[in-house]
Coordinates of C-alpha atoms and ligand atoms in Angstrom, one line a residue:
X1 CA 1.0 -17.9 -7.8
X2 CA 0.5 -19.6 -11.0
X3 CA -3.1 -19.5 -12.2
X4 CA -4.1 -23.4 -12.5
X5 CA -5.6 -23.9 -15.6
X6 CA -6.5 -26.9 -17.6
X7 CA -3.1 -25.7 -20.5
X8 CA -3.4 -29.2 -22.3
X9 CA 0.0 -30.7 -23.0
X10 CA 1.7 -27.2 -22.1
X11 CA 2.4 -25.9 -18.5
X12 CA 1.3 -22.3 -18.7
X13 CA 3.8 -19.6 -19.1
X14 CA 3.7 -17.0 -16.3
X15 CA 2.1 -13.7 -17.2
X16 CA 4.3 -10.6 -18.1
X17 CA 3.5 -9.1 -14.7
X18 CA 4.6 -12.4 -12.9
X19 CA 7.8 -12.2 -14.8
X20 CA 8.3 -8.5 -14.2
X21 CA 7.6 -9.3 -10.7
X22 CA 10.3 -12.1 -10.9
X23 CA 12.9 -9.5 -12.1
X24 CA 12.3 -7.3 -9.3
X25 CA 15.5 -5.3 -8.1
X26 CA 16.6 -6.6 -4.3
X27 CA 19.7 -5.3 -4.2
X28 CA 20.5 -1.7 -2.9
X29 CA 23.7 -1.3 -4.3
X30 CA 22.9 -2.5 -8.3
X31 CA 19.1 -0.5 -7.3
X32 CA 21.6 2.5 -6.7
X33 CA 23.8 1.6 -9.7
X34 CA 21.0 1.9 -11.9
X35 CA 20.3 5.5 -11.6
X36 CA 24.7 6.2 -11.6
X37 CA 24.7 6.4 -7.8
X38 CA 26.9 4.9 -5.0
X39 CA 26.2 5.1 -1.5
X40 CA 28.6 7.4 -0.5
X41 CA 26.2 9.6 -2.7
X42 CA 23.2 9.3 -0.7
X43 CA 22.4 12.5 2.1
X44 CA 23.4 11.1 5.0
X45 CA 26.5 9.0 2.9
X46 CA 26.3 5.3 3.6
X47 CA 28.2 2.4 3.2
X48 CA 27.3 -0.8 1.3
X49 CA 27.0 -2.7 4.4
X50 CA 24.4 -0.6 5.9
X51 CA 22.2 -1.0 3.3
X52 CA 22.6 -4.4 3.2
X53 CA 22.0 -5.1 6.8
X54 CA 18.8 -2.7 6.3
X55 CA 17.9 -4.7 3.4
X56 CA 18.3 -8.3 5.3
X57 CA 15.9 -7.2 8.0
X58 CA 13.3 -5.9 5.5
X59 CA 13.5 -7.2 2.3
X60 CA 14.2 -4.4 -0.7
X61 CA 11.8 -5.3 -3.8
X62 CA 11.1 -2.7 -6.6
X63 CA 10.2 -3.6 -10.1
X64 CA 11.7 -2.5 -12.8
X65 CA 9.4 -0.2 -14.2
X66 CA 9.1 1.4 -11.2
X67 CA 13.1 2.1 -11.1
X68 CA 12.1 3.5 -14.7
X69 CA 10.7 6.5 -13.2
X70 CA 12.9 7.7 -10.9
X71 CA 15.5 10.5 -12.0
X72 CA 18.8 9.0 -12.5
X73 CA 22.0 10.8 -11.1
X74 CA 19.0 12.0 -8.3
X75 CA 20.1 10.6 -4.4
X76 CA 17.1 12.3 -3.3
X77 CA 14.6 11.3 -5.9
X78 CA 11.4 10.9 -3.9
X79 CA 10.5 7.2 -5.5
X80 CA 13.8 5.9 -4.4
X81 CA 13.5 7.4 -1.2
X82 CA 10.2 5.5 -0.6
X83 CA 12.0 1.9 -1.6
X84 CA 15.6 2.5 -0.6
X85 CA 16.7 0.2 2.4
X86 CA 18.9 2.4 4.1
X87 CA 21.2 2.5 7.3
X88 CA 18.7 5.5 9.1
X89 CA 16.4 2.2 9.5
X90 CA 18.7 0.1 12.1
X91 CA 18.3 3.6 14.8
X92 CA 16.1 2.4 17.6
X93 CA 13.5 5.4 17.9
X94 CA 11.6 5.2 21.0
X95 CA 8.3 5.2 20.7
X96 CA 8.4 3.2 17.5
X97 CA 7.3 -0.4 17.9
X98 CA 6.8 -3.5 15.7
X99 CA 3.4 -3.5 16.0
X100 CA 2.3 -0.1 16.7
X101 CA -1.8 -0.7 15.6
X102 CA -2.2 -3.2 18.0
X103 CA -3.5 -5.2 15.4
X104 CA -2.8 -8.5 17.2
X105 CA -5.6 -7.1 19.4
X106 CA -8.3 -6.9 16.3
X107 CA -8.2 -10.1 14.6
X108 CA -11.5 -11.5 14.8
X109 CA -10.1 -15.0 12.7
X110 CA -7.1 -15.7 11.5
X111 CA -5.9 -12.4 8.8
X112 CA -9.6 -11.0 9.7
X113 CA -9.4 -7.4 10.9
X114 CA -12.6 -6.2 12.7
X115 CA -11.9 -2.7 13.9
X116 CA -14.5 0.2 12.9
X117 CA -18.3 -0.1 12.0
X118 CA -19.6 -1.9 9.0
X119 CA -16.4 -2.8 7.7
X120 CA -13.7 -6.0 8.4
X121 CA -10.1 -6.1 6.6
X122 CA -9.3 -9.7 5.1
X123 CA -5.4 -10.3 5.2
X124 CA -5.6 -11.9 1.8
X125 CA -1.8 -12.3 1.1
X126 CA 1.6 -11.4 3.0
X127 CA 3.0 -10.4 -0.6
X128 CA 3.3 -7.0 -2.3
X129 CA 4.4 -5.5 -5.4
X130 CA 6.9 -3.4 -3.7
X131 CA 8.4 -3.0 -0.5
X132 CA 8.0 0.1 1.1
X133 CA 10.5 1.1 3.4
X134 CA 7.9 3.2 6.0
X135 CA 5.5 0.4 5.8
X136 CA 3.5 -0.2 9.6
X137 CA 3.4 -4.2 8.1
X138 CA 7.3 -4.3 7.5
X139 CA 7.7 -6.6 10.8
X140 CA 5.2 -9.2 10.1
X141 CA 6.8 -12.6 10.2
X142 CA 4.5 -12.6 6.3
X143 CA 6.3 -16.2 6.0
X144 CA 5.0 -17.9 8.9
X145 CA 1.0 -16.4 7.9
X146 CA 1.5 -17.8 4.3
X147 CA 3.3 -21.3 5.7
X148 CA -0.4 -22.4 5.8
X149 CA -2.7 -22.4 2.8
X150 CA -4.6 -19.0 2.0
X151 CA -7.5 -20.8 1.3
X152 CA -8.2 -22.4 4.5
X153 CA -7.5 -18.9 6.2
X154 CA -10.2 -17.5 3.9
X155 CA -12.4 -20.0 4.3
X156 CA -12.7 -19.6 8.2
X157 CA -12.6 -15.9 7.7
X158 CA -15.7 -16.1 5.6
X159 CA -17.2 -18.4 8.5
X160 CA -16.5 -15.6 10.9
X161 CA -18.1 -13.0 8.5
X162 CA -21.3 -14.8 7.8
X163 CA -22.0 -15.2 12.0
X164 CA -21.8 -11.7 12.1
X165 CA -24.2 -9.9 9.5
X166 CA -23.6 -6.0 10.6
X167 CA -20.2 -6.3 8.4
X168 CA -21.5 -5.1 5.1
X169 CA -18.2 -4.0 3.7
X170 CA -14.8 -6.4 3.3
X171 CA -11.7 -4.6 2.7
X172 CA -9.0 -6.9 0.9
X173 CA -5.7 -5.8 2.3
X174 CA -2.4 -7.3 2.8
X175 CA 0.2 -7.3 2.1
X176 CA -1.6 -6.7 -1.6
X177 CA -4.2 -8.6 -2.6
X178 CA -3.3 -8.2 -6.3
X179 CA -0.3 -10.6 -5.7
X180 CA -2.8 -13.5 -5.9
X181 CA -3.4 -14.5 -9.5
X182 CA -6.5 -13.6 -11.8
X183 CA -8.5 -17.6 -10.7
X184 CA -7.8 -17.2 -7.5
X185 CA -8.3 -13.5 -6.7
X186 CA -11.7 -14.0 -8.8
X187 CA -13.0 -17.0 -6.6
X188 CA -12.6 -14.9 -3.3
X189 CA -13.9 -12.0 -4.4
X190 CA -17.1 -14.1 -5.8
X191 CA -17.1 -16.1 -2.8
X192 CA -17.7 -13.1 -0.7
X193 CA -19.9 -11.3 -3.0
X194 CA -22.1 -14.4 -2.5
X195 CA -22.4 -13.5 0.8
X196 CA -26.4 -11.8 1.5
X197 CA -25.0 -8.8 3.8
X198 CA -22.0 -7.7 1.5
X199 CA -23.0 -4.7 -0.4
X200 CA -19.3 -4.1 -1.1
X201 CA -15.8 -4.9 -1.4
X202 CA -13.1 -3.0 -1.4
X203 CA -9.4 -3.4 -2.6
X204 CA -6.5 -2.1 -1.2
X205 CA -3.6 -2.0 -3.5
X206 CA 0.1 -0.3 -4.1
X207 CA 0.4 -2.9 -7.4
X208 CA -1.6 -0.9 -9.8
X209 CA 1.4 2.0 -8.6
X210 CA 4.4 -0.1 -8.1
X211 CA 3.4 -2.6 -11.3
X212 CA 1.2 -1.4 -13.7
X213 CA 1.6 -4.2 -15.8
X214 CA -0.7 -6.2 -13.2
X215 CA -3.7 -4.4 -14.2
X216 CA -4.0 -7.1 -17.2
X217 CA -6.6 -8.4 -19.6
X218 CA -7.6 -11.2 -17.2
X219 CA -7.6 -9.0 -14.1
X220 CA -10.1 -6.7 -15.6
X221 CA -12.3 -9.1 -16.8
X222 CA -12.2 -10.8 -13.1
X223 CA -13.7 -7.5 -11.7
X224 CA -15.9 -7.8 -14.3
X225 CA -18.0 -10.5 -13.2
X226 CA -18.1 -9.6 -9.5
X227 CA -22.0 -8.7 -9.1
X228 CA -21.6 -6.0 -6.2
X229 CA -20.1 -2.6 -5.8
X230 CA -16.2 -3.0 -6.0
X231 CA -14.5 0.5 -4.6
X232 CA -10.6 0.3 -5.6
X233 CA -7.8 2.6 -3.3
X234 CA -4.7 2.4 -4.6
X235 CA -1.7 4.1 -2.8
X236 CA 0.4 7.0 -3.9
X237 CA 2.5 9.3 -2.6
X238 CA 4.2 11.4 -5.4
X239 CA 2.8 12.7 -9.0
X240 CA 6.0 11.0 -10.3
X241 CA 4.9 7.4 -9.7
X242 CA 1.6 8.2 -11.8
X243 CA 3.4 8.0 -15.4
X244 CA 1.5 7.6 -18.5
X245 CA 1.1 3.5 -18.3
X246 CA 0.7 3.7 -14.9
X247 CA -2.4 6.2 -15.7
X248 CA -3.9 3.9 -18.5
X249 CA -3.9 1.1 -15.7
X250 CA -5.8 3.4 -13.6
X251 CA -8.0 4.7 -16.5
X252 CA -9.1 0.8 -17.5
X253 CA -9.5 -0.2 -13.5
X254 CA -11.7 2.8 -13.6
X255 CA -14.7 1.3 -16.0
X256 CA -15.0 -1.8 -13.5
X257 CA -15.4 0.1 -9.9
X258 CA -17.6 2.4 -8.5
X259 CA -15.5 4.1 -7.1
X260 CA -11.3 4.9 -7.5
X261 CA -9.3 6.4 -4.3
X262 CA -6.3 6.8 -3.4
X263 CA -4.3 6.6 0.1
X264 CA -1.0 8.2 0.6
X265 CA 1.4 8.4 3.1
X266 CA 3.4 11.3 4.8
X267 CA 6.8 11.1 4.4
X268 CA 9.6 13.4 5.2
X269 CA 11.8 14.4 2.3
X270 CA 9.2 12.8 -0.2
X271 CA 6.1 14.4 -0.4
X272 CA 6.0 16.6 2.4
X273 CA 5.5 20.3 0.8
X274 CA 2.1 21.9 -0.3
X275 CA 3.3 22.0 -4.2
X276 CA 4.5 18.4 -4.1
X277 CA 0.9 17.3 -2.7
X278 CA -1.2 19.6 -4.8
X279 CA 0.9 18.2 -8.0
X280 CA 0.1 14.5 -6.9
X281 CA -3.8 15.6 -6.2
X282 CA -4.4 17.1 -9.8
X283 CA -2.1 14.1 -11.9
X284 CA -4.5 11.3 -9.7
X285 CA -7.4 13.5 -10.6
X286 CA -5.9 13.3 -14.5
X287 CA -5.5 9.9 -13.7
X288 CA -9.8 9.4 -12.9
X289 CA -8.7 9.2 -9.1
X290 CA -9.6 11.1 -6.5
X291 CA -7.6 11.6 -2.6
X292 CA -9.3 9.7 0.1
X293 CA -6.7 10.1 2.8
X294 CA -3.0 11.2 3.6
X295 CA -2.1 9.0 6.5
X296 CA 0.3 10.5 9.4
X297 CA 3.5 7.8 9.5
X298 CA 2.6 4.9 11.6
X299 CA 4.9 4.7 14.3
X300 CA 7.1 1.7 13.1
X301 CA 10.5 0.6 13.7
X302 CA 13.0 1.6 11.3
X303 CA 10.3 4.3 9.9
X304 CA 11.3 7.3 12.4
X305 CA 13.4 9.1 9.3
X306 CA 10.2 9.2 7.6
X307 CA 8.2 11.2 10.3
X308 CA 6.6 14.6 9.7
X309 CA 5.1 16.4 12.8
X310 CA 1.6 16.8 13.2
X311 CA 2.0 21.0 13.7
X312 CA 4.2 20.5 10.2
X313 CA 1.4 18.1 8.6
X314 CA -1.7 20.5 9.7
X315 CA 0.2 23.2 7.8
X316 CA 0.9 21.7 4.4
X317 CA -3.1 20.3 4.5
X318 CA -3.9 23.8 5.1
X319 CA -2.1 24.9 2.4
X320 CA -3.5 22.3 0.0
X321 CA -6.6 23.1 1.1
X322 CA -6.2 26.8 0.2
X323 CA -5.0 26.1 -3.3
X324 CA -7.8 23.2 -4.7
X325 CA -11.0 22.2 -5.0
X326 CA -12.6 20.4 -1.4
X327 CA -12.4 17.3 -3.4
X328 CA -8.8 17.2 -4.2
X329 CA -7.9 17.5 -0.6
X330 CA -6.9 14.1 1.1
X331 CA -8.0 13.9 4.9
X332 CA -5.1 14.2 7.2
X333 CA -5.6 11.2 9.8
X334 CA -3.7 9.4 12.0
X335 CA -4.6 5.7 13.1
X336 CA -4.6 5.6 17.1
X337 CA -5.0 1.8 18.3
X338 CA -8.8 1.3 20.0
X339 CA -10.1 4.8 18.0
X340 CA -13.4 3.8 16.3
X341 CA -12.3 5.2 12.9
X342 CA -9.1 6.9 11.3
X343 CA -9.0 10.3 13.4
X344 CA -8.4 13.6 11.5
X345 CA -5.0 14.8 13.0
X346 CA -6.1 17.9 14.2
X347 CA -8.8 16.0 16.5
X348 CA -5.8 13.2 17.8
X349 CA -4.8 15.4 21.0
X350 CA -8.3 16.4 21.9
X351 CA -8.9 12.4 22.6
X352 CA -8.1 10.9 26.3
X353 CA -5.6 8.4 26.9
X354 CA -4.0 8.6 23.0
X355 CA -0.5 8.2 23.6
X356 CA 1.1 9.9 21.2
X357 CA 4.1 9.0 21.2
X358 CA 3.5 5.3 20.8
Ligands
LIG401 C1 -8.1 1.4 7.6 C2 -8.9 0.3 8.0 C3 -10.3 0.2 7.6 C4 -10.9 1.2 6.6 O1 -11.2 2.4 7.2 P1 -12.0 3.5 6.3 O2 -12.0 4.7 7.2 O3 -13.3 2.9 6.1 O4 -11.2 3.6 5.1 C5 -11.0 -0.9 8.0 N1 -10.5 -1.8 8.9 C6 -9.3 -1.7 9.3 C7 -8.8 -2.8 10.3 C8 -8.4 -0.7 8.9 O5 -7.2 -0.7 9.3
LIG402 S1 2.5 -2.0 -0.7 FE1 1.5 -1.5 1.2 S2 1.6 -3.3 2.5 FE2 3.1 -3.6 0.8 S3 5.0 -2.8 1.6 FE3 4.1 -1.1 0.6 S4 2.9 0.0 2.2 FE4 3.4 -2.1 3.0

């Protein structure tokens, strides 16, 4: 991940964010330790070994600075919630698959998503920031798509957009695509902004949340010089995560996009009250970002502790919407595999053949 760079006699030095990103926390236990918890603390108590196990099936990665924000002495702090591995994950849920968007189904070239109108979603790299516990891509075997180069990948994606000239929007998704380094994130974006029917390009990134730091001089000045429309969505779920360098990363990512969203997630003991999602709706607004959408969980195994019900979710977006302005108010959609777009939740049952429970 080390940019290459002509560094004369001296091999370049990674950048802070590489080395923050290096010093990640991956253990549950010392991640626990940190904020003076054990887990016989947590609600449900745990052992060590079952967060362990949970953490050997899905890897646990948080930087540091993210740790930095939670409330120590807190079990049920609603950052450590989201990144905790923890033993509610190894319950077999029915209904909850490894795959449940039927992605396998949509991939038009290798890491090339073509799904809805107008739009494809580039894979661009299997790594992230942080891991997310709820995450839908959190059974990906990441390692076997990176065990080949990402260029080549790219390279016959961008074959397979330029035979097919109705996609005038690439989403870069991942994993993150801001796990790639300044060089080579530039050279993709300005490969496909060379590209006659792309009139934009999105980004879909947690890092900005999870590791501010990221959002460096280089970085900015990469977005810089990518002649089309760049729209950014970062991801998240709680007002807490949006501290004050967290918002000056948000504020300078601002004067090189058109546009700033965010994403967020519904998640059971996190962010799942009307205060808690009004809170995180004004501090993004503070923050020069505005709600795009709050996803309903998808339905992944070793997720099902994170589930809200849709009666339960059309309720709190009511009550957002009854105490903010129309655009402070995330949609409420749920992805359904085959659907031509994200469906608002309250349209899901209405559809024939959605299943639900799957
Ligand atoms: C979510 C997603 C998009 C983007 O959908 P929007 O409604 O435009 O935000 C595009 N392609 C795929 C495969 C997606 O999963
Ligand atoms: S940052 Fe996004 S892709 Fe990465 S683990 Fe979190 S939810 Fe999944």
């Amino acid at each position: 991940m080390i940019a290459a760079q002509p560094a004369g006699r001296h091999t370049e030095s990674p950048s802070t964010w590489q080395r923050q990103l290096a010093e990640a926390v991956s253990d549950p236990v010392e991640l626990l330790a940190q904020l003076g918890l054990t887990p016989q603390m947590l609600d449900p108590p745990q052992e060590a070994h079952q967060l362990h196990e949970a953490a050997r099936q899905f890897p646990l990665r948080v930087p540091r600075s993210y740790v930095a924000r939670m409330r120590p002495g807190d079990p049920r702090d609603p950052l450590l919630l989201q990144v905790l591995a923890a033993r509610q994950e190894l319950i077999t849920a029915p209904g909850y698959g490894a795959d449940p968007l039927e992605e396998n189904a949509a991939r038009k070239a290798p890491g090339l998503l073509h799904k809805y109108a107008g739009r494809a979603l580039l894979v661009t790299t299997g790594a992230c920031a942080v891991h997310c516990r709820y995450c839908f891509r959190r059974h990906h075997d990441y390692a076997a798509e990176q065990s080949g180069e990402n260029q080549p990948r790219w390279m016959a994606a961008i074959a397979a957009l330029q035979a097919d000239p109705g996609i005038e929007e690439i989403i870069l998704s991942g994993g993150d695509p801001l796990s790639l380094s300044n060089p080579r994130l530039e050279a993709l974006l300005l490969q496909l902004a060379a590209l006659p029917q792309i009139r934009r390009i999105r980004i879909h990134t947690r890092t900005p949340i999870a590791l501010p730091a990221r959002v460096d001089a280089g970085l900015l000045r990469a977005l810089a010089n990518v002649p089309c429309d760049l729209i950014l969505v970062v991801h998240a779920n709680h007002a807490q995560e949006l501290d004050a360098g967290t918002a000056e990363a948000l504020q300078a990512l601002r004067r090189h996009c058109r546009l700033l969203l965010n994403q967020s997630v519904l998640l059971a003991g996190v962010n799942d009250d009307v205060t808690t999602l009004a809170a995180l709706s004004q501090r993004l607004f503070e923050c020069g970002v505005l709600p795009y959408y709050l996803h309903q969980l998808d339905h992944v195994a070793g997720a099902a502790h994170f589930e809200v019900p849709d009666s339960r979710a059309l309720q709190l977006i009511a009550g957002v919407n009854a105490s903010l302005p129309g655009y402070l108010v995330p949609k409420l959609v749920r992805e359904v595999p085959g659907a031509p777009a994200k469906l608002p939740v309250e349209l899901v049952p209405a559809l024939p053949q959605v299943n639900q429970g799957s």
